[in-house]
PDB file of C-alpha atoms in Angstrom:
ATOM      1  CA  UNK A   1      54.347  86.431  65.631  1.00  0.00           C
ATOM      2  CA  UNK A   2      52.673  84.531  68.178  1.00  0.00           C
ATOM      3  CA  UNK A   3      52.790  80.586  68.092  1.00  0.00           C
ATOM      4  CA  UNK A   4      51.372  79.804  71.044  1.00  0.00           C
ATOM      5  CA  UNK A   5      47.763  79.185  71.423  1.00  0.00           C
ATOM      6  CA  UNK A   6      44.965  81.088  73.629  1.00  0.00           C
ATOM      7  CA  UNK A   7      44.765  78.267  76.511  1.00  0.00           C
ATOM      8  CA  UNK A   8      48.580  78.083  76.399  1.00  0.00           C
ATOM      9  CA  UNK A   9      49.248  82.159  76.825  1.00  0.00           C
ATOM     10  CA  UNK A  10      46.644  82.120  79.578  1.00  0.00           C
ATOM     11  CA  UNK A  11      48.558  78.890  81.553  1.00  0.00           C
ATOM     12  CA  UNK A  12      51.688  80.594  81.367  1.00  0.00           C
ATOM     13  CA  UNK A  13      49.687  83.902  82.926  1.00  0.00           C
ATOM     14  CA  UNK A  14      47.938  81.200  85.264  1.00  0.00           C
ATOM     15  CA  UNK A  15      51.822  80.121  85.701  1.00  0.00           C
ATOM     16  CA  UNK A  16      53.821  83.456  86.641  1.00  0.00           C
ATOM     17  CA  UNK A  17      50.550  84.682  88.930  1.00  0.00           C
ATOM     18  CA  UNK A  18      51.700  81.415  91.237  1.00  0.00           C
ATOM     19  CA  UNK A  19      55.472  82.586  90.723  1.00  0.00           C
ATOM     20  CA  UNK A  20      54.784  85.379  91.698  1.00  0.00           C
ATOM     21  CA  UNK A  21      52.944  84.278  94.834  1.00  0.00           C
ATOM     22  CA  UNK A  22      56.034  81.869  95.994  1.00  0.00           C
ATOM     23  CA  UNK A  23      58.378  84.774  95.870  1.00  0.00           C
ATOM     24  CA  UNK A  24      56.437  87.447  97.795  1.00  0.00           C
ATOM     25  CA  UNK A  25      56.093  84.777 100.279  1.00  0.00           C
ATOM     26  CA  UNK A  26      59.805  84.694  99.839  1.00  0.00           C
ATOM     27  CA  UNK A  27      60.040  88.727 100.203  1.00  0.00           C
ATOM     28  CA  UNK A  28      62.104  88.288  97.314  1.00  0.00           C
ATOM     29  CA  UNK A  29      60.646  91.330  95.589  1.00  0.00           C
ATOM     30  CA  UNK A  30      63.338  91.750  92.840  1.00  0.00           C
ATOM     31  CA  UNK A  31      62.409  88.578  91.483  1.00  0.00           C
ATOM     32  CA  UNK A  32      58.562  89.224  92.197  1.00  0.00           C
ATOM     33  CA  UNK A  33      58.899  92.846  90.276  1.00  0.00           C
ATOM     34  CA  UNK A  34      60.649  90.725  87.542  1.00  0.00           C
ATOM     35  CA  UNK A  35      58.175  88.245  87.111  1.00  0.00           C
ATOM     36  CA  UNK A  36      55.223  90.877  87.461  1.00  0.00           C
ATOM     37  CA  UNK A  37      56.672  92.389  84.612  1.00  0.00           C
ATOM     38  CA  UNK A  38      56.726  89.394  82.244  1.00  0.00           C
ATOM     39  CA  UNK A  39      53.268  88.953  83.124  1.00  0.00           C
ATOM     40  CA  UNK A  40      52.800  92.586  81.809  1.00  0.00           C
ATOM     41  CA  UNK A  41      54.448  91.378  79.084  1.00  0.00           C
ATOM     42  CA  UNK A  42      52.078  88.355  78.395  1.00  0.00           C
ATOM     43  CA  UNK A  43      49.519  89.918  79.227  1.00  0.00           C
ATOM     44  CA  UNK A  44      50.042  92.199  75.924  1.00  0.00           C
ATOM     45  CA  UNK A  45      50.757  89.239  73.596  1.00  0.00           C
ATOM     46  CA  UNK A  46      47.287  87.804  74.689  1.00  0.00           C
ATOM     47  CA  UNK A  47      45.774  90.671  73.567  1.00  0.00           C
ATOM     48  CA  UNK A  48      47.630  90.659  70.180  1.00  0.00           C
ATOM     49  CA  UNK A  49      46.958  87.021  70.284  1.00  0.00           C
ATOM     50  CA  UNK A  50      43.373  85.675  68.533  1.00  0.00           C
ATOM     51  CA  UNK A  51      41.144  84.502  71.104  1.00  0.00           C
ATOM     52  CA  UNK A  52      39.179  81.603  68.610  1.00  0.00           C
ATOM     53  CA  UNK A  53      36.727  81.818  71.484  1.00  0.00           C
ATOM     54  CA  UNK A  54      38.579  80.158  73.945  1.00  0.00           C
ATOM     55  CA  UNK A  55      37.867  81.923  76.903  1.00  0.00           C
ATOM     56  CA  UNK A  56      33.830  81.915  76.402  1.00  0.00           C
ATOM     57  CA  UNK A  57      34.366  77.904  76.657  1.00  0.00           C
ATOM     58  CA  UNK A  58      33.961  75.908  79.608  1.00  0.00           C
ATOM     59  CA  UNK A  59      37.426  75.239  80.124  1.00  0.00           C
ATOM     60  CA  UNK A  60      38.493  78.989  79.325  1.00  0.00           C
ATOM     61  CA  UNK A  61      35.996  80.152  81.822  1.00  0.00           C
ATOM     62  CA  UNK A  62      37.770  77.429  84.135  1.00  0.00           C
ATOM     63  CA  UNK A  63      40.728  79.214  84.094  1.00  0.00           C
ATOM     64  CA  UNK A  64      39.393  82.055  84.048  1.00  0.00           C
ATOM     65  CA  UNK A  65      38.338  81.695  87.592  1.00  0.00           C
ATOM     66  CA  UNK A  66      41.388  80.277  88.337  1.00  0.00           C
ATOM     67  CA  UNK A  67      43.383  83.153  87.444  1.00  0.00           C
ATOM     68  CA  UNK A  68      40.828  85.442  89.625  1.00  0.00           C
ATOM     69  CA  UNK A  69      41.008  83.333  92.537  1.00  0.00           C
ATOM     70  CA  UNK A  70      45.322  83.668  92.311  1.00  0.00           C
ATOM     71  CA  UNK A  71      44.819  86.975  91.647  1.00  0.00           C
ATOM     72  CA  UNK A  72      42.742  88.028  94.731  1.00  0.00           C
ATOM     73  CA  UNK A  73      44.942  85.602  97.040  1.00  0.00           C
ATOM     74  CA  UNK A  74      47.941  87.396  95.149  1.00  0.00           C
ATOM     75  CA  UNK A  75      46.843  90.797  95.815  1.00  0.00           C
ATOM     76  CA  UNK A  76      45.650  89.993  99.433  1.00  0.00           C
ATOM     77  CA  UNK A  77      49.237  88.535 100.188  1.00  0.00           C
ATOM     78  CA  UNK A  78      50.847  91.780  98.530  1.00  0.00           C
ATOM     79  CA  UNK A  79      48.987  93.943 100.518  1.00  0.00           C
ATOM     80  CA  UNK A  80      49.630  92.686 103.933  1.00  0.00           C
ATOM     81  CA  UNK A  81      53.063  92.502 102.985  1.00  0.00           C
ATOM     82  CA  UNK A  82      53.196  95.846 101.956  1.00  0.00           C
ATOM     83  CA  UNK A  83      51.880  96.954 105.594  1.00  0.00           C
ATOM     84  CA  UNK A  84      54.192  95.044 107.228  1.00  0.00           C
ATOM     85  CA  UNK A  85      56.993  96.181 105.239  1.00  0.00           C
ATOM     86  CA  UNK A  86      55.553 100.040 106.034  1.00  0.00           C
ATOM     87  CA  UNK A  87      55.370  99.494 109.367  1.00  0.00           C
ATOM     88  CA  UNK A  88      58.761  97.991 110.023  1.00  0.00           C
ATOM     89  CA  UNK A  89      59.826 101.362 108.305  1.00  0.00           C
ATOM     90  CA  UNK A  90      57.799 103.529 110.648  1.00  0.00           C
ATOM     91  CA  UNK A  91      59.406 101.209 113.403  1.00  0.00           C
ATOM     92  CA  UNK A  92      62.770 101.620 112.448  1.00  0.00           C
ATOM     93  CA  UNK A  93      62.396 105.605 111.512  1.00  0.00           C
ATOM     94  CA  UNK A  94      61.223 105.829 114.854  1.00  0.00           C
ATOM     95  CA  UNK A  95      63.935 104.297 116.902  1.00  0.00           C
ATOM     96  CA  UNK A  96      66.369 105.783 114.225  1.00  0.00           C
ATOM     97  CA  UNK A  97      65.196 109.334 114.711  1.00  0.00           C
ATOM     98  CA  UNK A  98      64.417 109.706 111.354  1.00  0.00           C
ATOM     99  CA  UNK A  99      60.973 111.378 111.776  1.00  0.00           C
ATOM    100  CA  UNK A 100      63.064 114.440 113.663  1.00  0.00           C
ATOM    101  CA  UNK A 101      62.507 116.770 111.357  1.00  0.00           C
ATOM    102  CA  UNK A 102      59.276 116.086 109.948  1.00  0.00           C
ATOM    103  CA  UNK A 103      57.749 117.340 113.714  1.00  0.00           C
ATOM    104  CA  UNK A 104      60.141 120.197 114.191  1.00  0.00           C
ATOM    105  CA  UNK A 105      58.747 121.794 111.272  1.00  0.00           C
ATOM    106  CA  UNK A 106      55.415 121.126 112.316  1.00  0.00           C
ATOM    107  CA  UNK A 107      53.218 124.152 112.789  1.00  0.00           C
ATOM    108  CA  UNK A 108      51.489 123.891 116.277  1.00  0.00           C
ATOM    109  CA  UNK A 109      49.251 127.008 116.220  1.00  0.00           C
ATOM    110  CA  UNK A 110      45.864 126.171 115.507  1.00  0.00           C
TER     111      UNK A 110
END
């Protein structure tokens, strides 16, 4: 059973988003991946959880938009991360030779 409240299950969401944030800025992805999945988690119990119509009030639509906004910055940050992380990859495969075998089995005929 859940004793926490509407407005407190979506803080703590509102809470781990922001974790979340700090760490990918940290590249400490085990700890983001961990975090993302208590927010998974969370994010079930508020759906279990009754909503007594917090989140059509003022200060549920608040935080709403607060969540969005951490979200999109969240999601921005992961992405460019993600590109720079795929690119240091193609960088090193390329100095590495690892992409030897990829073009050797190419076929060049058109």
């Amino acid at each position: 059973m859940i004793n926490k409240t509407a407005l407190e299950l979506w803080q703590d969401y509102l809470f781990l988003t922001k974790e979340m944030l700090k760490f990918l800025d940290r590249q400490d992805m085990e700890l983001f991946y961990e975090l993302m999945n208590q927010r998974e988690r969370l994010q079930a119990l508020i759906e279990e959880a009754p909503d007594d119509g917090y989140l059509s009030s003022p200060d549920g639509k608040k935080l709403q938009t607060q969540i969005l906004s951490e979200n999109q910055v969240l999601m921005n940050h992961f992405q460019g991360t993600h590109s720079k992380v795929k690119h240091h990859q193609q960088v090193a495969d390329a100095y590495s030779g690892g992409n030897q075998y990829s073009t050797a089995s190419r076929n060049w005929e058109r």
